[in-house]
């Protein structure tokens, strides 16, 4: 009774507890939101409280009954966790026999899993380097280096697949470790099987340099290119390993693996992005009150964490200022901004059209010069013309990002959206340039002027081993891109840093130090990785070159960031850009699947080189292998690949997709309701604090 009398002190005279609770902001909000349910609202709230109370009691009972749950995984206070830990220790003393062994095994496996994960986390590639970068330049720059690490690991896995299933069997065959069967042309026109291989005699030194840069000469008939893989079977004891079948299957596997890996990382980033963008105020609270890692003991890493949180808060505040400024725009300012954006987009379209036309002209001239037998050719000029498409593509890739980055500054977008929009514009230049080059190659390979292509199905006169020719083009693009990155770093960025630091000339000071441009660097990765995906079928060791290339580029970019670049003036949130980086990479993968699929399934395979001499196309090895299966397995595969199975499977996939979309919408509504409840709970607390202060002042 005394307690009830003490509690009544905080209530106004003549007011009951129910009337006081009806004054809470949460109750008033529900009354305004659902006026038709006013009579039953209090009963619903009381039933919900009873259900939550019963769930809490059942949870506590479960905790008391099951002492195997670690206290850190339970939503309890520290005092309750300590008490539960003591009870678990006392309870474990009474275990005997099987129960004691099972409990110890469970604890040991849990601890071993935790320690193993922590150990592997310390061994993660470039972990400390990326932490240093995030601490000095923010998580935005760190996201680029994390993306670069992912590309290195992806290329390394693709290299292992290609080497283990295609190159290693060929190496074993060449070393005569196991018996092997060479591919011999069967019922093929003599003209189609002619392939003039490069001479291996004495050459000038500069000729070897040209061959190394262009993939011709001594590199043409090596493990690097498609034409060298001429083994049909490798017999390991009683097992026959089909190299042509493995060649096609491993190509499909690395493309599917890339899609799965990229989508998996993109989904994780998308969920993280949704959590961060759902509520801005919650993001500030998380960073201010829960952003610090109390496990940090070293002063250096504490400084890095402090700088990282500072960069994130500065990014959030910058985006909040832009959002507020956008809301305060007048109608005249809005019309002016949209008019300016339309004008600038017209300039962007003109730049894109000029780049595409230049790449088309360069490719056409290069192919005509290479096929002109009557012309007297100089080695240096031939190398220059041979690299002309790569040079034009590289110049376009170098100039257009600079133009687009300066244009987007006048369009008044947020920093994160500026990066996305610049990436969208630049990706058309880079990927469309590769598309123009490939279309030109396919046109030259599949058609010829005098009609001689009908004999073999392709232009065997100029492209006797067209797969190797495509692999050489991708090899040249990869090498030239790497050389350009090194040249820009050494010959442009480093001298610029020296001039700005040591020279007081006003134009140089206005020019300033180099900023680390994230869109341009991300596009370099996407461009190079797209080349690797396309060229891996025609040059099986190209993923190894890409792995070495990006491994070196990581340290080159780190050095130029630390030594030559200044902190970025425009900050952005890393979580919102990681997802978009992967989307751009997925676009590059989609583009890469098209020429690889056309080359495997549509273009006739070369009759003078490679593992598919006796097949019309590379894909024909799949149905030929299926024909050798038992009848039951053969019928099953035919049913799975038929339209009668594909249509129901597609409909079922659509139903499952719609179900998960509806489930995601329901979960989103639940999250919104929980957020409203949290907001109302904070208002209720403020209301109770004010009433408590009023009651305290009245009592005094």
XYZ file of C-alpha atoms in Angstrom:
700
model
C 0.000 0.000 0.000
C 2.809 2.342 0.802
C 4.322 1.750 -2.606
C 1.071 2.608 -4.363
C 0.775 5.761 -2.272
C 4.324 6.753 -3.181
C 3.628 6.211 -6.866
C 0.489 8.330 -6.679
C 2.643 11.297 -5.724
C 3.656 11.645 -9.420
C 0.050 11.779 -10.573
C -2.032 14.965 -10.617
C -4.833 15.107 -8.100
C -7.988 13.346 -9.239
C -6.132 11.387 -11.975
C -6.090 7.599 -12.152
C -3.294 5.499 -13.535
C -5.257 4.620 -16.690
C -5.980 8.266 -17.387
C -2.315 9.092 -16.901
C -1.232 6.340 -19.328
C -3.714 7.652 -21.881
C -1.741 10.904 -21.951
C 1.412 9.153 -23.204
C 2.519 10.238 -26.717
C 2.506 6.644 -27.959
C -1.116 6.161 -26.952
C -2.160 9.480 -28.487
C -0.343 8.549 -31.719
C -2.247 5.257 -31.930
C -5.533 7.033 -31.283
C -4.868 9.485 -34.125
C -3.659 6.723 -36.441
C -6.517 4.234 -35.834
C -9.601 6.083 -34.569
C -11.919 3.196 -35.449
C -10.128 0.833 -33.104
C -10.161 3.177 -30.145
C -12.381 0.941 -28.037
C -10.258 -2.142 -28.453
C -6.865 -0.440 -28.474
C -6.168 -0.734 -24.814
C -7.116 -4.395 -24.767
C -4.786 -5.039 -27.707
C -1.911 -3.254 -25.993
C -2.502 -5.148 -22.761
C -2.648 -8.459 -24.636
C 0.593 -7.576 -26.435
C 2.231 -6.747 -23.100
C 1.058 -10.076 -21.689
C 2.359 -11.961 -24.710
C 5.727 -10.226 -24.547
C 5.887 -10.860 -20.804
C 5.065 -14.519 -21.298
C 7.711 -14.769 -24.031
C 10.248 -13.163 -21.719
C 9.412 -15.562 -18.906
C 9.570 -18.549 -21.243
C 12.934 -17.313 -22.496
C 14.247 -17.032 -18.950
C 12.949 -20.497 -18.179
C 14.649 -21.847 -21.276
C 17.882 -20.162 -20.240
C 17.642 -21.660 -16.767
C 16.938 -25.092 -18.223
C 19.588 -25.005 -20.942
C 23.009 -24.100 -19.567
C 24.762 -24.777 -22.892
C 23.966 -21.343 -24.350
C 26.889 -18.906 -23.955
C 25.926 -15.857 -21.872
C 27.275 -13.446 -24.525
C 24.601 -14.661 -26.958
C 21.743 -13.777 -24.608
C 19.992 -10.413 -24.358
C 20.685 -9.947 -20.643
C 22.355 -7.339 -18.514
C 25.954 -7.772 -17.403
C 24.878 -8.655 -13.857
C 22.522 -11.358 -15.097
C 25.208 -12.713 -17.446
C 27.696 -12.990 -14.565
C 25.103 -14.766 -12.450
C 24.280 -17.148 -15.307
C 27.976 -17.879 -15.877
C 28.425 -18.795 -12.203
C 25.362 -21.056 -12.348
C 26.693 -22.741 -15.486
C 30.032 -23.386 -13.774
C 28.300 -24.865 -10.728
C 25.966 -26.914 -12.887
C 28.825 -28.336 -14.964
C 30.460 -29.762 -11.799
C 27.607 -32.259 -11.491
C 28.070 -33.624 -15.028
C 29.371 -37.163 -15.342
C 30.208 -39.562 -18.134
C 28.591 -38.903 -21.503
C 26.998 -35.600 -20.463
C 30.331 -34.177 -19.266
C 32.113 -35.304 -22.442
C 29.393 -33.820 -24.664
C 29.499 -30.494 -22.819
C 33.293 -30.282 -22.992
C 33.273 -31.185 -26.676
C 30.691 -28.495 -27.402
C 32.693 -25.863 -25.552
C 35.939 -26.917 -27.200
C 34.459 -26.868 -30.706
C 32.939 -23.439 -30.097
C 36.234 -22.053 -28.809
C 38.199 -23.708 -31.619
C 35.858 -22.230 -34.233
C 36.178 -18.765 -32.711
C 39.987 -18.947 -32.451
C 40.329 -20.319 -35.990
C 38.186 -17.540 -37.417
C 40.209 -14.928 -35.526
C 43.487 -16.474 -36.752
C 42.318 -16.569 -40.385
C 41.133 -13.004 -40.072
C 44.659 -11.940 -39.120
C 46.006 -13.819 -42.153
C 43.569 -12.109 -44.529
C 45.381 -10.571 -47.477
C 46.408 -6.897 -46.977
C 44.335 -6.559 -43.807
C 46.671 -4.158 -41.996
C 47.361 -2.175 -45.176
C 43.677 -1.535 -45.766
C 43.206 -0.552 -42.107
C 45.991 2.004 -42.470
C 44.387 3.425 -45.594
C 40.949 3.633 -43.956
C 42.410 5.417 -40.962
C 44.219 8.057 -43.034
C 41.844 8.528 -45.974
C 38.502 7.166 -44.811
C 36.489 4.050 -45.552
C 35.635 5.332 -49.032
C 39.222 4.959 -50.263
C 39.518 1.754 -48.247
C 36.514 0.309 -50.104
C 38.435 0.602 -53.390
C 41.371 -1.396 -52.002
C 38.981 -3.996 -50.569
C 37.439 -4.235 -54.017
C 40.914 -4.634 -55.526
C 41.659 -7.451 -53.056
C 38.452 -9.206 -54.121
C 39.477 -8.966 -57.790
C 42.907 -10.447 -56.989
C 41.351 -13.395 -55.146
C 38.802 -13.931 -57.923
C 41.509 -14.035 -60.599
C 43.610 -16.378 -58.492
C 40.715 -18.823 -58.140
C 40.020 -18.658 -61.891
C 43.714 -19.297 -62.560
C 43.667 -22.365 -60.293
C 40.651 -23.743 -62.151
C 42.158 -23.168 -65.597
C 45.594 -24.454 -64.594
C 44.403 -27.532 -62.732
C 41.919 -28.773 -65.336
C 43.462 -27.611 -68.638
C 47.115 -26.598 -68.399
C 48.329 -29.246 -65.939
C 47.004 -32.199 -67.999
C 48.769 -30.761 -71.036
C 52.015 -30.360 -69.059
C 51.727 -33.970 -67.901
C 51.165 -35.043 -71.503
C 54.203 -33.115 -72.774
C 56.404 -34.636 -70.045
C 55.203 -38.182 -70.904
C 54.233 -38.868 -67.300
C 51.021 -40.564 -68.484
C 49.870 -41.784 -71.864
C 48.098 -39.215 -73.997
C 46.372 -39.034 -77.361
C 47.067 -36.170 -79.730
C 44.225 -34.693 -81.777
C 44.482 -35.535 -85.480
C 42.321 -33.804 -88.102
C 39.681 -36.157 -89.502
C 37.946 -35.496 -92.837
C 38.980 -31.835 -92.908
C 39.820 -29.846 -96.005
C 43.553 -29.438 -96.489
C 43.217 -25.694 -96.891
C 41.488 -25.368 -93.506
C 44.239 -27.205 -91.605
C 47.098 -25.045 -92.866
C 48.657 -23.063 -90.039
C 51.987 -21.341 -90.560
C 53.605 -21.363 -87.152
C 56.198 -18.695 -86.281
C 59.835 -19.580 -86.849
C 62.002 -20.283 -83.814
C 65.364 -19.243 -85.313
C 67.694 -16.459 -84.292
C 66.066 -13.045 -84.033
C 67.003 -9.528 -83.088
C 66.519 -8.574 -79.470
C 63.891 -5.944 -80.214
C 61.911 -8.615 -82.108
C 61.631 -10.630 -78.895
C 60.452 -7.505 -77.089
C 57.782 -6.997 -79.767
C 56.722 -10.648 -79.418
C 56.549 -10.297 -75.643
C 54.308 -7.250 -75.894
C 52.039 -8.574 -78.634
C 51.877 -12.290 -77.766
C 53.264 -13.367 -81.152
C 56.470 -15.156 -82.151
C 57.877 -17.395 -79.442
C 54.793 -16.864 -77.217
C 52.252 -17.948 -79.836
C 52.847 -21.699 -79.494
C 53.111 -21.914 -75.709
C 50.772 -22.799 -72.868
C 49.601 -19.202 -72.913
C 47.303 -19.513 -75.940
C 44.514 -21.736 -77.201
C 46.317 -23.115 -80.264
C 48.875 -25.044 -78.179
C 46.250 -27.283 -76.521
C 46.112 -30.171 -79.010
C 45.741 -33.154 -76.653
C 42.547 -35.197 -76.871
C 42.812 -37.654 -73.950
C 45.188 -38.140 -71.031
C 45.058 -41.690 -69.675
C 45.638 -41.934 -65.928
C 45.667 -45.672 -65.176
C 42.189 -46.775 -66.373
C 40.658 -43.279 -66.468
C 40.541 -41.236 -69.668
C 40.617 -37.498 -69.083
C 39.084 -35.554 -71.999
C 40.879 -32.237 -72.343
C 38.382 -30.705 -74.856
C 35.462 -31.477 -72.527
C 37.333 -30.063 -69.531
C 38.216 -26.954 -71.552
C 34.553 -26.090 -72.153
C 33.286 -27.113 -68.717
C 35.904 -25.185 -66.764
C 35.052 -22.064 -68.808
C 31.395 -22.412 -67.822
C 32.392 -23.090 -64.216
C 34.569 -19.999 -63.818
C 31.849 -17.780 -65.310
C 29.197 -19.258 -62.991
C 31.568 -19.018 -60.027
C 32.212 -15.354 -60.796
C 28.478 -14.633 -61.022
C 27.755 -16.430 -57.747
C 30.628 -14.769 -55.887
C 29.817 -11.265 -57.109
C 26.083 -11.626 -56.421
C 26.784 -12.990 -52.936
C 28.987 -10.021 -52.050
C 26.551 -7.600 -53.673
C 23.631 -8.955 -51.622
C 25.642 -8.572 -48.417
C 26.518 -5.002 -49.360
C 22.908 -4.276 -50.346
C 21.621 -5.425 -46.950
C 24.263 -3.345 -45.188
C 23.333 -0.383 -47.373
C 19.649 -0.753 -46.498
C 20.430 -0.792 -42.785
C 22.578 2.340 -43.030
C 20.228 4.301 -45.295
C 17.001 3.376 -43.544
C 17.324 5.907 -40.742
C 19.912 8.707 -40.740
C 19.462 9.545 -37.085
C 20.062 5.905 -36.192
C 23.276 5.988 -38.238
C 24.545 8.987 -36.252
C 23.648 7.310 -32.955
C 25.400 4.084 -33.935
C 28.599 5.903 -34.850
C 28.632 8.215 -31.820
C 27.528 5.821 -29.090
C 28.367 2.372 -30.491
C 31.021 2.982 -33.149
C 34.094 2.565 -30.958
C 35.825 -0.801 -30.667
C 36.765 -1.225 -27.003
C 38.996 -4.188 -27.833
C 41.583 -1.798 -29.323
C 44.546 -1.422 -26.980
C 47.264 -0.073 -29.263
C 47.467 3.718 -29.559
C 48.272 3.609 -33.280
C 45.198 1.549 -34.158
C 43.118 3.671 -31.827
C 44.139 6.705 -33.876
C 43.208 4.909 -37.089
C 39.788 4.002 -35.701
C 39.292 7.580 -34.523
C 40.123 8.953 -37.982
C 37.848 6.407 -39.633
C 34.881 7.420 -37.475
C 35.698 11.082 -38.111
C 35.638 10.542 -41.901
C 32.314 8.690 -41.681
C 30.708 11.435 -39.594
C 32.005 14.100 -41.981
C 30.511 12.159 -44.887
C 27.141 11.835 -43.160
C 27.079 15.523 -42.288
C 28.027 16.520 -45.848
C 25.200 14.422 -47.287
C 22.784 15.827 -44.700
C 23.718 19.392 -45.681
C 23.136 18.605 -49.350
C 19.791 17.017 -48.507
C 18.689 20.066 -46.546
C 19.835 22.403 -49.307
C 17.873 20.373 -51.846
C 14.699 20.709 -49.762
C 15.107 24.501 -49.585
C 15.439 25.012 -53.341
C 13.069 27.425 -55.008
C 11.280 26.650 -58.254
C 13.622 28.906 -60.212
C 16.717 27.187 -58.815
C 15.241 23.777 -59.636
C 14.545 24.786 -63.253
C 18.054 26.209 -63.602
C 19.692 23.040 -62.250
C 17.675 20.705 -64.489
C 18.357 22.860 -67.544
C 22.073 22.770 -66.765
C 21.948 18.979 -66.348
C 20.248 18.528 -69.727
C 22.910 20.661 -71.422
C 25.750 18.779 -69.713
C 24.246 15.390 -70.651
C 24.176 16.474 -74.296
C 27.923 17.147 -74.017
C 28.404 13.699 -72.432
C 26.535 11.990 -75.292
C 28.702 13.842 -77.823
C 31.885 12.698 -76.033
C 30.672 9.068 -75.972
C 29.808 9.145 -79.669
C 33.218 10.563 -80.541
C 35.002 7.850 -78.540
C 33.029 5.027 -80.163
C 33.682 6.363 -83.652
C 37.409 6.736 -82.957
C 37.651 3.131 -81.702
C 35.776 1.889 -84.784
C 38.090 3.749 -87.179
C 41.215 2.548 -85.355
C 40.064 -1.082 -85.378
C 39.091 -0.994 -89.045
C 42.420 0.551 -90.085
C 44.421 -1.898 -87.963
C 42.665 -4.934 -89.465
C 43.034 -3.634 -93.031
C 46.746 -2.952 -92.511
C 47.323 -6.392 -90.982
C 45.574 -8.184 -93.879
C 47.318 -6.146 -96.589
C 49.922 -8.587 -97.868
C 51.207 -6.424 -100.733
C 52.309 -3.524 -98.497
C 55.897 -3.348 -97.316
C 55.786 -3.273 -93.529
C 58.239 -1.934 -91.015
C 58.462 -3.735 -87.654
C 58.050 -0.591 -85.562
C 55.163 0.690 -87.680
C 53.527 -2.737 -87.627
C 53.732 -2.811 -83.829
C 52.236 0.671 -83.620
C 49.377 -0.182 -85.987
C 48.865 -3.509 -84.241
C 48.468 -1.680 -80.941
C 46.402 1.146 -82.485
C 43.008 -0.071 -81.144
C 44.522 -0.546 -77.681
C 46.085 2.922 -77.812
C 42.833 4.592 -78.857
C 40.841 2.699 -76.208
C 43.374 3.640 -73.528
C 43.354 7.309 -74.548
C 39.550 7.332 -74.451
C 39.589 5.597 -71.052
C 42.071 8.157 -69.744
C 40.400 11.322 -71.045
C 36.688 10.610 -70.578
C 36.759 10.060 -66.768
C 38.501 13.414 -66.340
C 35.858 15.123 -68.506
C 32.977 13.409 -66.721
C 34.366 14.096 -63.239
C 34.590 17.812 -64.022
C 31.120 17.856 -65.599
C 29.431 16.111 -62.671
C 30.708 18.741 -60.220
C 28.330 21.293 -61.770
C 25.268 19.023 -61.590
C 24.839 19.401 -57.807
C 24.611 15.749 -56.772
C 25.588 14.125 -53.494
C 29.177 12.782 -53.324
C 28.027 9.145 -53.380
C 25.696 9.736 -56.332
C 28.428 11.642 -58.178
C 30.631 8.560 -58.031
C 27.808 6.291 -59.198
C 26.775 8.571 -62.036
C 30.372 9.044 -63.193
C 30.875 5.283 -63.108
C 27.755 4.739 -65.220
C 29.002 7.193 -67.829
C 32.561 5.918 -67.909
C 31.575 2.260 -67.997
C 29.890 2.825 -71.359
C 33.174 4.120 -72.752
C 35.321 1.263 -71.490
C 32.995 -1.678 -72.037
C 31.567 -0.366 -75.303
C 35.141 0.082 -76.580
C 35.786 -3.619 -75.952
C 32.468 -4.433 -77.635
C 33.416 -2.422 -80.747
C 36.784 -4.203 -80.914
C 35.180 -7.657 -80.587
C 32.454 -6.922 -83.150
C 35.140 -5.854 -85.604
C 37.084 -9.072 -84.953
C 34.008 -11.307 -85.338
C 33.160 -9.541 -88.590
C 36.636 -10.153 -89.998
C 36.714 -13.758 -88.784
C 33.305 -14.866 -90.029
C 33.268 -13.048 -93.397
C 35.574 -12.481 -96.347
C 35.323 -10.644 -99.637
C 35.967 -13.422 -102.184
C 33.601 -15.991 -100.658
C 36.294 -18.479 -99.563
C 34.800 -18.658 -96.053
C 32.244 -21.262 -97.215
C 34.880 -23.984 -97.280
C 35.720 -23.883 -93.570
C 32.981 -21.645 -92.177
C 35.381 -18.845 -91.276
C 38.108 -16.692 -92.805
C 40.871 -19.307 -92.687
C 43.172 -17.266 -94.951
C 43.699 -14.381 -92.544
C 42.716 -16.185 -89.337
C 43.910 -19.792 -89.567
C 43.781 -20.058 -85.746
C 41.312 -17.315 -84.900
C 41.017 -18.294 -81.218
C 44.708 -17.592 -80.698
C 44.266 -14.274 -82.525
C 41.476 -13.241 -80.152
C 43.599 -14.359 -77.195
C 46.456 -12.204 -78.467
C 44.164 -9.165 -78.679
C 43.030 -9.675 -75.085
C 46.652 -10.239 -74.020
C 47.704 -6.957 -75.667
C 44.875 -5.063 -73.972
C 45.872 -6.517 -70.595
C 49.585 -5.724 -70.978
C 49.004 -2.260 -72.407
C 46.584 -1.352 -69.619
C 49.170 -2.403 -67.029
C 51.921 -0.386 -68.719
C 49.704 2.693 -68.893
C 48.913 2.481 -65.161
C 52.630 2.293 -64.336
C 53.489 5.095 -66.763
C 50.838 7.447 -65.366
C 52.047 6.799 -61.826
C 55.730 7.310 -62.593
C 55.610 9.964 -65.317
C 52.571 12.031 -64.291
C 51.581 11.691 -60.643
C 55.054 11.560 -59.096
C 56.459 14.583 -61.056
C 53.272 16.487 -60.261
C 53.857 15.908 -56.546
C 57.468 17.128 -56.846
C 56.495 20.243 -58.788
C 53.656 21.212 -56.446
C 55.766 20.594 -53.322
C 59.008 22.273 -54.419
C 57.799 25.003 -56.796
C 55.930 28.113 -55.650
C 54.667 29.086 -59.105
C 51.009 30.105 -58.746
C 49.581 27.968 -61.608
C 51.228 24.887 -60.133
C 49.881 25.673 -56.670
C 46.430 26.167 -58.183
C 46.808 22.804 -59.935
C 47.574 21.212 -56.559
C 48.346 17.636 -55.617
C 46.664 14.683 -57.216
C 43.414 13.457 -55.676
C 42.742 9.740 -55.586
C 39.878 9.488 -58.090
C 37.784 6.483 -57.108
C 35.620 6.250 -60.287
C 38.628 6.136 -62.593
C 40.431 3.524 -60.487
C 37.340 1.330 -60.156
C 36.805 1.465 -63.905
C 40.400 0.347 -64.454
C 39.643 -2.748 -62.387
C 36.348 -3.471 -64.156
C 37.920 -2.933 -67.572
C 40.862 -5.243 -66.844
C 38.671 -7.903 -65.260
C 36.288 -7.901 -68.242
C 39.275 -8.473 -70.524
C 40.368 -11.368 -68.284
C 36.918 -13.016 -68.393
C 36.766 -12.750 -72.190
C 40.341 -13.855 -72.786
C 40.519 -16.773 -70.326
C 38.936 -19.142 -72.867
C 41.360 -18.100 -75.617
C 44.353 -17.645 -73.317
C 44.093 -20.047 -70.333
C 46.970 -18.448 -68.408
C 45.599 -14.905 -68.742
C 44.059 -15.074 -65.196
C 47.566 -15.701 -63.843
C 48.807 -12.553 -65.621
C 45.815 -10.643 -64.230
C 46.552 -11.877 -60.694
C 50.182 -10.728 -60.891
C 49.110 -7.467 -62.499
C 46.607 -6.526 -59.795
C 48.922 -7.730 -57.034
C 51.513 -5.219 -58.244
C 48.872 -2.546 -58.827
C 47.770 -2.771 -55.185
C 51.193 -1.634 -53.979
C 51.527 0.906 -56.808
C 48.180 2.461 -55.871
C 49.019 2.363 -52.171
C 52.350 4.135 -52.713
C 50.835 6.781 -54.961
C 48.001 7.299 -52.458
C 50.342 7.705 -49.497
C 53.040 9.722 -51.271
C 51.475 11.560 -54.226
C 47.821 12.152 -53.317
C 46.068 14.422 -50.863
C 42.967 13.495 -48.836
C 39.817 13.726 -50.978
C 37.834 16.950 -50.762
C 34.572 15.103 -51.439
C 33.838 12.409 -48.894
C 31.383 9.609 -49.473
C 29.987 6.630 -47.623
C 31.751 3.365 -48.408
C 28.726 1.167 -47.728
C 26.691 2.835 -50.460
C 29.503 2.502 -53.010
C 30.670 -1.069 -52.384
C 27.376 -2.407 -53.699
C 27.581 -0.201 -56.778
C 31.184 -1.292 -57.491
C 30.003 -4.889 -57.623
C 27.040 -3.966 -59.840
C 29.435 -2.372 -62.335
C 31.628 -5.489 -62.167
C 28.526 -7.618 -62.791
C 27.775 -5.536 -65.896
C 31.313 -6.261 -67.126
C 30.790 -9.982 -66.470
C 27.522 -9.910 -68.439
C 29.318 -8.287 -71.342
C 32.103 -10.890 -71.122
C 29.650 -13.815 -71.255
C 28.274 -12.682 -74.628
C 31.471 -12.975 -76.756
C 32.577 -16.110 -74.909
C 29.191 -17.727 -75.517
C 29.177 -16.690 -79.185
C 32.715 -17.970 -79.663
C 31.871 -21.339 -78.094
C 28.418 -21.993 -79.559
C 28.158 -20.010 -82.829
C 31.517 -19.340 -84.523
C 33.031 -22.459 -86.171
C 36.116 -23.671 -84.353
C 39.508 -23.562 -86.048
C 40.473 -26.644 -88.036
C 44.201 -25.942 -87.796
C 44.780 -25.648 -84.033
C 43.257 -26.191 -80.621
C 41.374 -29.074 -78.993
C 38.217 -28.739 -81.176
C 39.662 -29.482 -84.613
C 37.160 -32.292 -85.243
C 34.090 -30.386 -84.073
C 32.061 -27.769 -85.900
C 31.878 -25.627 -82.762
C 33.435 -25.893 -79.323
C 30.014 -26.573 -77.768
C 29.566 -29.725 -79.851
C 31.788 -31.613 -77.409
C 28.958 -31.475 -74.843
C 26.240 -33.302 -76.875
C 28.882 -35.694 -78.242
C 29.826 -36.645 -74.678
C 26.181 -36.957 -73.592
C 25.567 -39.418 -76.437
C 28.053 -41.812 -74.788
C 26.138 -41.854 -71.470
C 23.785 -44.698 -70.474
C 20.225 -44.434 -71.805
C 18.650 -43.530 -68.455
C 21.101 -40.737 -67.709
C 20.896 -39.531 -71.315
C 17.089 -39.272 -71.178
C 17.306 -37.416 -67.850
C 19.707 -34.835 -69.289
C 17.537 -34.382 -72.386
C 14.454 -33.828 -70.216
C 16.274 -31.287 -68.034
C 17.454 -29.389 -71.116
C 14.086 -29.477 -72.932
C 11.440 -26.750 -73.072
C 8.929 -28.962 -71.246
C 11.134 -28.704 -68.157
C 12.378 -25.144 -68.691
C 8.912 -23.514 -68.821
C 7.571 -25.031 -65.541
C 10.911 -24.363 -63.869
C 10.749 -20.725 -64.974
C 7.181 -20.369 -63.651
C 8.152 -22.002 -60.366
C 11.143 -19.673 -60.064
C 8.857 -16.678 -60.657
C 6.477 -17.890 -57.917
C 9.346 -18.355 -55.487
C 10.700 -14.924 -56.392
C 7.288 -13.288 -55.846
C 6.991 -15.095 -52.515
C 10.319 -13.752 -51.304
C 9.439 -10.265 -52.584
C 6.191 -10.374 -50.578
C 8.070 -11.725 -47.564
C 10.628 -8.927 -47.841
C 7.812 -6.373 -48.012
C 6.215 -7.850 -44.886
C 9.544 -7.782 -43.065
C 10.028 -4.171 -44.102
C 6.642 -3.241 -42.646
C 7.530 -5.011 -39.386
C 10.822 -3.116 -39.244
C 9.007 0.182 -39.818
C 6.558 -0.639 -37.014
C 9.411 -1.496 -34.667
C 11.135 1.765 -35.531
C 7.922 3.653 -34.768
C 7.671 1.851 -31.444
C 11.245 2.802 -30.598
C 10.544 6.427 -31.485
C 7.361 6.412 -29.390
C 9.221 4.806 -26.475
C 11.737 7.663 -26.489
C 8.897 10.216 -26.532
C 7.200 8.398 -23.663
C 10.401 8.612 -21.648
C 10.693 12.333 -22.312
C 7.080 12.776 -21.282
C 7.609 10.825 -18.048
C 10.780 12.785 -17.288
C 8.892 16.069 -17.658
C 6.094 14.833 -15.411
C 8.657 13.627 -12.880
C 10.344 17.046 -12.936
C 6.968 18.773 -12.462
C 6.070 16.471 -9.571
C 9.456 17.027 -7.987
C 9.090 20.812 -8.211
C 5.602 20.639 -6.714
C 6.842 18.447 -3.855
C 9.666 20.857 -3.075
